[in-house]
């Protein structure tokens, strides 16, 4: 499918997009739009510093490998609340995420973000699609990602195909940390993602959760911050699947294989409850 790209002159405003999201509750179709959005964005030092602090990244000259998601969030919101997008944004479930750092992301002050959707597939609970995001500088693509999203209740023809990440590598615990009760609000302030399921127990209960849960991308970012000494700065692909949500507050442990060009990771909670699994490898 060829993407019909639209270039924006400035980042969209989030308050209006949240208002649109709040009024969209119905599935309106079973096909994805072929349009994508692009926009040049600035890397703001204060916001980047706050993100490092919330996610545990060291202050260095490189963008954290998950930070382009923050730069892209407003564009993603505009794409997923557009009239031609068939699924309501509220209620989408983030099943997995893959990022590829193609070149070192150092000294970056301005970059072009691109977002589109693709690969609609049947799922046992509805349908999945990929939210694709890219980060370009003047030389070309620096970083790219696919987030697999689930919309419950969509009915598509075909047999569901679910990919499970599995590893035979030996894992040992390398870190543990607390996910405090307010981490959802902390992450929302630096990311712009104010999904009610992450903010408080009261707002989470409105969407069927007994308590607030941590953002999946905070779990991944906090994990990659802990793995910083294990991973190269570029030519790396990092894939995770989100399993059981991290309820707030709680404590989690990170298990990983020995440092190397390829490896595996697992984030677990009390009783060895599996929250996230993943692996890293060189970009192919």
mmCIF file of C-alpha atoms in Angstrom:
data_model
loop_
_atom_site.group_PDB
_atom_site.id
_atom_site.type_symbol
_atom_site.label_atom_id
_atom_site.label_comp_id
_atom_site.label_asym_id
_atom_site.label_seq_id
_atom_site.Cartn_x
_atom_site.Cartn_y
_atom_site.Cartn_z
ATOM 1 C CA UNK A 1 0.000 0.000 0.000
ATOM 2 C CA UNK A 2 1.385 3.390 -1.013
ATOM 3 C CA UNK A 3 1.241 6.009 1.726
ATOM 4 C CA UNK A 4 -0.296 9.409 0.932
ATOM 5 C CA UNK A 5 1.911 11.670 3.064
ATOM 6 C CA UNK A 6 0.655 14.984 4.482
ATOM 7 C CA UNK A 7 3.242 17.480 5.759
ATOM 8 C CA UNK A 8 2.238 19.563 8.781
ATOM 9 C CA UNK A 9 3.788 22.951 9.446
ATOM 10 C CA UNK A 10 3.626 22.528 13.242
ATOM 11 C CA UNK A 11 2.873 19.915 15.884
ATOM 12 C CA UNK A 12 -0.829 19.365 16.653
ATOM 13 C CA UNK A 13 -2.229 20.607 19.953
ATOM 14 C CA UNK A 14 -3.018 17.801 22.382
ATOM 15 C CA UNK A 15 -6.063 19.278 24.239
ATOM 16 C CA UNK A 16 -8.206 19.349 21.073
ATOM 17 C CA UNK A 17 -7.082 15.837 20.152
ATOM 18 C CA UNK A 18 -8.040 14.493 23.579
ATOM 19 C CA UNK A 19 -11.464 16.090 23.164
ATOM 20 C CA UNK A 20 -11.873 14.287 19.831
ATOM 21 C CA UNK A 21 -10.736 11.000 21.358
ATOM 22 C CA UNK A 22 -13.280 11.314 24.176
ATOM 23 C CA UNK A 23 -16.168 11.557 21.707
ATOM 24 C CA UNK A 24 -15.139 8.602 19.514
ATOM 25 C CA UNK A 25 -16.471 5.355 21.000
ATOM 26 C CA UNK A 26 -17.619 3.324 17.976
ATOM 27 C CA UNK A 27 -15.887 1.185 15.345
ATOM 28 C CA UNK A 28 -16.699 2.758 11.977
ATOM 29 C CA UNK A 29 -14.995 0.417 9.515
ATOM 30 C CA UNK A 30 -12.627 -2.467 8.892
ATOM 31 C CA UNK A 31 -9.937 -0.927 6.704
ATOM 32 C CA UNK A 32 -7.014 1.355 7.506
ATOM 33 C CA UNK A 33 -6.456 4.728 5.831
ATOM 34 C CA UNK A 34 -3.508 5.027 3.444
ATOM 35 C CA UNK A 35 -2.581 8.523 4.650
ATOM 36 C CA UNK A 36 0.406 9.377 6.847
ATOM 37 C CA UNK A 37 1.571 12.502 8.655
ATOM 38 C CA UNK A 38 4.978 14.165 8.756
ATOM 39 C CA UNK A 39 6.230 17.131 10.724
ATOM 40 C CA UNK A 40 9.552 18.687 11.751
ATOM 41 C CA UNK A 41 9.869 18.856 15.545
ATOM 42 C CA UNK A 42 12.379 20.357 17.967
ATOM 43 C CA UNK A 43 14.149 18.423 20.711
ATOM 44 C CA UNK A 44 13.519 20.544 23.821
ATOM 45 C CA UNK A 45 16.336 20.178 26.383
ATOM 46 C CA UNK A 46 14.130 20.662 29.465
ATOM 47 C CA UNK A 47 11.570 18.106 28.343
ATOM 48 C CA UNK A 48 14.323 15.650 27.427
ATOM 49 C CA UNK A 49 15.943 16.098 30.858
ATOM 50 C CA UNK A 50 12.598 15.469 32.585
ATOM 51 C CA UNK A 51 12.084 12.325 30.508
ATOM 52 C CA UNK A 52 15.543 11.027 31.417
ATOM 53 C CA UNK A 53 14.750 11.577 35.087
ATOM 54 C CA UNK A 54 11.375 9.781 34.981
ATOM 55 C CA UNK A 55 12.717 6.817 32.997
ATOM 56 C CA UNK A 56 16.160 6.467 34.602
ATOM 57 C CA UNK A 57 18.351 7.321 31.617
ATOM 58 C CA UNK A 58 21.794 8.850 32.171
ATOM 59 C CA UNK A 59 22.375 12.385 30.945
ATOM 60 C CA UNK A 60 24.592 12.002 27.873
ATOM 61 C CA UNK A 61 24.803 13.309 24.329
ATOM 62 C CA UNK A 62 22.495 10.644 22.871
ATOM 63 C CA UNK A 63 18.720 10.592 22.729
ATOM 64 C CA UNK A 64 17.339 7.655 24.735
ATOM 65 C CA UNK A 65 16.299 4.914 22.309
ATOM 66 C CA UNK A 66 12.629 5.298 23.286
ATOM 67 C CA UNK A 67 12.523 9.116 23.176
ATOM 68 C CA UNK A 68 11.387 9.439 19.526
ATOM 69 C CA UNK A 69 8.033 8.032 20.704
ATOM 70 C CA UNK A 70 7.684 11.176 22.832
ATOM 71 C CA UNK A 71 8.532 13.432 19.894
ATOM 72 C CA UNK A 72 5.926 11.599 17.801
ATOM 73 C CA UNK A 73 3.078 11.418 20.317
ATOM 74 C CA UNK A 74 1.050 14.423 19.119
ATOM 75 C CA UNK A 75 1.334 13.295 15.492
ATOM 76 C CA UNK A 76 0.251 9.780 16.465
ATOM 77 C CA UNK A 77 -2.751 11.237 18.298
ATOM 78 C CA UNK A 78 -3.781 13.251 15.248
ATOM 79 C CA UNK A 79 -3.521 10.204 12.989
ATOM 80 C CA UNK A 80 -5.520 7.960 15.355
ATOM 81 C CA UNK A 81 -8.300 10.501 15.931
ATOM 82 C CA UNK A 82 -8.757 11.410 12.253
ATOM 83 C CA UNK A 83 -12.206 10.875 10.756
ATOM 84 C CA UNK A 84 -10.924 8.195 8.348
ATOM 85 C CA UNK A 85 -9.326 6.101 11.101
ATOM 86 C CA UNK A 86 -11.951 3.428 11.901
ATOM 87 C CA UNK A 87 -11.227 2.570 15.544
ATOM 88 C CA UNK A 88 -11.755 4.579 18.735
ATOM 89 C CA UNK A 89 -8.460 5.609 20.306
ATOM 90 C CA UNK A 90 -9.646 5.057 23.862
ATOM 91 C CA UNK A 91 -9.616 1.330 24.461
ATOM 92 C CA UNK A 92 -6.793 0.447 22.064
ATOM 93 C CA UNK A 93 -4.381 -2.003 23.727
ATOM 94 C CA UNK A 94 -0.625 -1.835 23.158
ATOM 95 C CA UNK A 95 0.494 -5.443 22.644
ATOM 96 C CA UNK A 96 4.098 -4.996 21.550
ATOM 97 C CA UNK A 97 6.749 -2.599 20.334
ATOM 98 C CA UNK A 98 9.807 -2.863 18.089
ATOM 99 C CA UNK A 99 12.362 -0.078 17.682
ATOM 100 C CA UNK A 100 15.412 0.099 15.422
ATOM 101 C CA UNK A 101 18.204 2.578 16.092
ATOM 102 C CA UNK A 102 19.962 2.806 12.743
ATOM 103 C CA UNK A 103 22.545 5.489 13.541
ATOM 104 C CA UNK A 104 23.701 7.096 16.810
ATOM 105 C CA UNK A 105 21.155 9.710 17.887
ATOM 106 C CA UNK A 106 23.621 12.302 19.146
ATOM 107 C CA UNK A 107 23.622 16.085 18.783
ATOM 108 C CA UNK A 108 20.057 16.077 17.478
ATOM 109 C CA UNK A 109 18.148 19.353 17.875
ATOM 110 C CA UNK A 110 15.524 19.055 15.133
ATOM 111 C CA UNK A 111 14.140 16.045 13.292
ATOM 112 C CA UNK A 112 11.299 14.994 11.016
ATOM 113 C CA UNK A 113 8.711 12.619 12.441
ATOM 114 C CA UNK A 114 6.549 10.398 10.247
ATOM 115 C CA UNK A 115 3.581 8.271 11.365
ATOM 116 C CA UNK A 116 1.280 5.869 9.532
ATOM 117 C CA UNK A 117 -0.757 2.690 10.163
ATOM 118 C CA UNK A 118 -0.518 -0.623 8.353
ATOM 119 C CA UNK A 119 -0.905 -4.413 8.480
ATOM 120 C CA UNK A 120 -4.470 -4.920 9.733
ATOM 121 C CA UNK A 121 -4.797 -8.535 10.907
ATOM 122 C CA UNK A 122 -7.473 -10.676 12.612
ATOM 123 C CA UNK A 123 -6.906 -11.446 16.293
ATOM 124 C CA UNK A 124 -8.706 -13.765 18.694
ATOM 125 C CA UNK A 125 -10.084 -10.700 20.521
ATOM 126 C CA UNK A 126 -10.590 -8.387 17.550
ATOM 127 C CA UNK A 127 -8.019 -7.000 15.140
ATOM 128 C CA UNK A 128 -4.468 -5.719 15.336
ATOM 129 C CA UNK A 129 -2.606 -3.101 13.334
ATOM 130 C CA UNK A 130 0.836 -1.511 13.383
ATOM 131 C CA UNK A 131 1.423 2.121 14.227
ATOM 132 C CA UNK A 132 4.651 2.921 12.342
ATOM 133 C CA UNK A 133 6.848 5.836 13.401
ATOM 134 C CA UNK A 134 10.077 7.125 11.862
ATOM 135 C CA UNK A 135 12.618 9.757 12.884
ATOM 136 C CA UNK A 136 14.695 11.383 10.132
ATOM 137 C CA UNK A 137 17.438 13.977 10.084
ATOM 138 C CA UNK A 138 18.947 15.705 7.045
ATOM 139 C CA UNK A 139 20.859 12.515 6.133
ATOM 140 C CA UNK A 140 17.905 10.122 6.232
ATOM 141 C CA UNK A 141 16.259 7.766 8.700
ATOM 142 C CA UNK A 142 17.843 7.557 12.163
ATOM 143 C CA UNK A 143 15.215 5.503 13.962
ATOM 144 C CA UNK A 144 12.040 3.573 13.208
ATOM 145 C CA UNK A 145 9.420 1.706 15.209
ATOM 146 C CA UNK A 146 6.279 -0.396 14.982
ATOM 147 C CA UNK A 147 3.772 -0.575 17.814
ATOM 148 C CA UNK A 148 1.288 -3.432 17.576
ATOM 149 C CA UNK A 149 -2.143 -2.251 18.696
ATOM 150 C CA UNK A 150 -5.292 -4.287 19.413
ATOM 151 C CA UNK A 151 -8.851 -3.059 18.918
ATOM 152 C CA UNK A 152 -11.343 -5.346 20.600
ATOM 153 C CA UNK A 153 -14.566 -6.241 18.832
ATOM 154 C CA UNK A 154 -13.402 -5.805 15.231
ATOM 155 C CA UNK A 155 -14.465 -8.723 13.041
ATOM 156 C CA UNK A 156 -12.180 -9.604 10.126
ATOM 157 C CA UNK A 157 -12.099 -12.614 7.858
ATOM 158 C CA UNK A 158 -9.165 -14.993 8.219
ATOM 159 C CA UNK A 159 -7.474 -16.959 10.946
ATOM 160 C CA UNK A 160 -5.768 -15.070 13.810
ATOM 161 C CA UNK A 161 -1.984 -15.298 13.773
ATOM 162 C CA UNK A 162 -0.229 -14.462 17.036
ATOM 163 C CA UNK A 163 3.540 -14.285 17.318
ATOM 164 C CA UNK A 164 5.046 -15.213 20.678
ATOM 165 C CA UNK A 165 8.554 -14.165 21.630
ATOM 166 C CA UNK A 166 10.542 -17.069 23.008
ATOM 167 C CA UNK A 167 14.169 -17.427 24.033
ATOM 168 C CA UNK A 168 16.388 -20.288 25.123
ATOM 169 C CA UNK A 169 19.046 -17.952 26.546
ATOM 170 C CA UNK A 170 19.828 -18.118 30.268
ATOM 171 C CA UNK A 171 18.556 -15.033 32.099
ATOM 172 C CA UNK A 172 19.814 -13.594 35.375
ATOM 173 C CA UNK A 173 18.470 -10.720 37.437
ATOM 174 C CA UNK A 174 20.392 -7.526 36.762
ATOM 175 C CA UNK A 175 18.149 -4.846 38.304
ATOM 176 C CA UNK A 176 14.991 -4.180 40.228
ATOM 177 C CA UNK A 177 12.982 -1.044 40.875
ATOM 178 C CA UNK A 178 9.729 0.239 42.279
ATOM 179 C CA UNK A 179 6.904 1.497 40.109
ATOM 180 C CA UNK A 180 5.374 4.076 42.475
ATOM 181 C CA UNK A 181 1.678 4.902 42.570
ATOM 182 C CA UNK A 182 2.234 8.219 40.776
ATOM 183 C CA UNK A 183 4.531 6.994 37.974
ATOM 184 C CA UNK A 184 1.651 7.129 35.500
ATOM 185 C CA UNK A 185 1.152 10.815 36.230
ATOM 186 C CA UNK A 186 4.915 11.455 36.142
ATOM 187 C CA UNK A 187 5.224 9.765 32.754
ATOM 188 C CA UNK A 188 2.128 11.539 31.427
ATOM 189 C CA UNK A 189 3.706 14.925 32.179
ATOM 190 C CA UNK A 190 6.817 14.154 30.093
ATOM 191 C CA UNK A 191 5.103 12.153 27.328
ATOM 192 C CA UNK A 192 1.730 13.838 26.904
ATOM 193 C CA UNK A 193 0.000 10.436 27.280
ATOM 194 C CA UNK A 194 -2.802 11.096 29.784
ATOM 195 C CA UNK A 195 -4.700 7.842 29.255
ATOM 196 C CA UNK A 196 -6.959 7.520 32.332
ATOM 197 C CA UNK A 197 -5.947 3.896 32.986
ATOM 198 C CA UNK A 198 -2.492 5.127 34.014
ATOM 199 C CA UNK A 199 -3.349 8.145 36.159
ATOM 200 C CA UNK A 200 -5.195 6.930 39.275
ATOM 201 C CA UNK A 201 -7.175 4.029 40.637
ATOM 202 C CA UNK A 202 -10.406 6.025 40.313
ATOM 203 C CA UNK A 203 -9.889 6.863 36.628
ATOM 204 C CA UNK A 204 -8.623 3.355 35.828
ATOM 205 C CA UNK A 205 -11.757 1.781 37.312
ATOM 206 C CA UNK A 206 -13.859 3.671 34.743
ATOM 207 C CA UNK A 207 -12.209 1.476 32.098
ATOM 208 C CA UNK A 208 -12.434 -1.830 33.970
ATOM 209 C CA UNK A 209 -9.077 -1.848 35.765
ATOM 210 C CA UNK A 210 -8.991 -2.365 39.550
ATOM 211 C CA UNK A 211 -6.108 0.113 39.889
ATOM 212 C CA UNK A 212 -3.856 2.286 37.745
ATOM 213 C CA UNK A 213 -1.284 0.512 35.593
ATOM 214 C CA UNK A 214 2.091 1.697 34.308
ATOM 215 C CA UNK A 215 2.477 2.816 30.701
ATOM 216 C CA UNK A 216 3.927 0.029 28.564
ATOM 217 C CA UNK A 217 6.447 2.411 27.038
ATOM 218 C CA UNK A 218 7.576 3.510 30.504
ATOM 219 C CA UNK A 219 8.235 -0.161 31.307
ATOM 220 C CA UNK A 220 10.276 -0.472 28.114
ATOM 221 C CA UNK A 221 12.127 2.806 28.647
ATOM 222 C CA UNK A 222 12.958 1.989 32.271
ATOM 223 C CA UNK A 223 14.193 -1.427 31.130
ATOM 224 C CA UNK A 224 16.441 0.003 28.403
ATOM 225 C CA UNK A 225 17.842 2.528 30.863
ATOM 226 C CA UNK A 226 18.835 -0.378 33.117
ATOM 227 C CA UNK A 227 20.336 -2.201 30.109
ATOM 228 C CA UNK A 228 22.280 0.813 28.826
ATOM 229 C CA UNK A 229 25.669 -0.810 29.528
ATOM 230 C CA UNK A 230 24.571 -3.971 27.687
ATOM 231 C CA UNK A 231 23.390 -2.380 24.444
ATOM 232 C CA UNK A 232 25.138 -0.600 21.556
ATOM 233 C CA UNK A 233 24.169 2.973 20.680
ATOM 234 C CA UNK A 234 23.121 2.070 17.122
ATOM 235 C CA UNK A 235 22.557 -0.775 14.658
ATOM 236 C CA UNK A 236 20.216 -2.412 17.144
ATOM 237 C CA UNK A 237 16.652 -3.697 17.033
ATOM 238 C CA UNK A 238 14.792 -4.121 20.346
ATOM 239 C CA UNK A 239 11.465 -5.955 20.381
ATOM 240 C CA UNK A 240 9.143 -6.448 23.351
ATOM 241 C CA UNK A 241 5.730 -7.919 24.007
ATOM 242 C CA UNK A 242 3.633 -6.567 26.863
ATOM 243 C CA UNK A 243 2.118 -9.283 29.013
ATOM 244 C CA UNK A 244 0.376 -8.672 32.361
ATOM 245 C CA UNK A 245 0.150 -4.973 33.246
ATOM 246 C CA UNK A 246 2.291 -3.517 36.040
ATOM 247 C CA UNK A 247 -0.216 -2.492 38.699
ATOM 248 C CA UNK A 248 0.637 0.625 40.669
ATOM 249 C CA UNK A 249 2.328 0.656 43.051
ATOM 250 C CA UNK A 250 4.511 -2.447 42.741
ATOM 251 C CA UNK A 251 8.080 -3.690 42.488
ATOM 252 C CA UNK A 252 9.535 -5.392 39.421
ATOM 253 C CA UNK A 253 12.746 -7.206 38.543
ATOM 254 C CA UNK A 254 14.613 -7.216 35.251
ATOM 255 C CA UNK A 255 16.215 -10.415 33.998
ATOM 256 C CA UNK A 256 18.517 -10.417 30.979
ATOM 257 C CA UNK A 257 21.076 -12.532 29.191
ATOM 258 C CA UNK A 258 24.782 -11.709 29.157
ATOM 259 C CA UNK A 259 25.875 -8.601 27.283
ATOM 260 C CA UNK A 260 26.340 -9.117 23.560
ATOM 261 C CA UNK A 261 25.137 -8.144 20.106
ATOM 262 C CA UNK A 262 22.013 -10.246 20.717
ATOM 263 C CA UNK A 263 20.177 -11.039 23.912
ATOM 264 C CA UNK A 264 16.886 -11.510 25.709
ATOM 265 C CA UNK A 265 15.055 -9.806 28.572
ATOM 266 C CA UNK A 266 12.148 -10.401 30.895
ATOM 267 C CA UNK A 267 10.384 -8.059 33.336
ATOM 268 C CA UNK A 268 8.682 -9.860 36.226
ATOM 269 C CA UNK A 269 6.742 -8.932 39.331
ATOM 270 C CA UNK A 270 5.728 -10.665 42.543
ATOM 271 C CA UNK A 271 5.226 -14.403 42.165
ATOM 272 C CA UNK A 272 7.199 -14.338 38.888
ATOM 273 C CA UNK A 273 4.274 -12.604 37.180
ATOM 274 C CA UNK A 274 5.473 -11.870 33.638
ATOM 275 C CA UNK A 275 4.988 -8.242 32.630
ATOM 276 C CA UNK A 276 7.146 -7.965 29.517
ATOM 277 C CA UNK A 277 9.422 -10.163 27.402
ATOM 278 C CA UNK A 278 11.753 -9.214 24.611
ATOM 279 C CA UNK A 279 15.024 -9.503 22.790
ATOM 280 C CA UNK A 280 17.622 -7.369 21.027
ATOM 281 C CA UNK A 281 19.717 -8.065 17.956
ATOM 282 C CA UNK A 282 21.617 -6.206 15.232
ATOM 283 C CA UNK A 283 19.470 -4.569 12.547
ATOM 284 C CA UNK A 284 19.189 -6.917 9.577
#
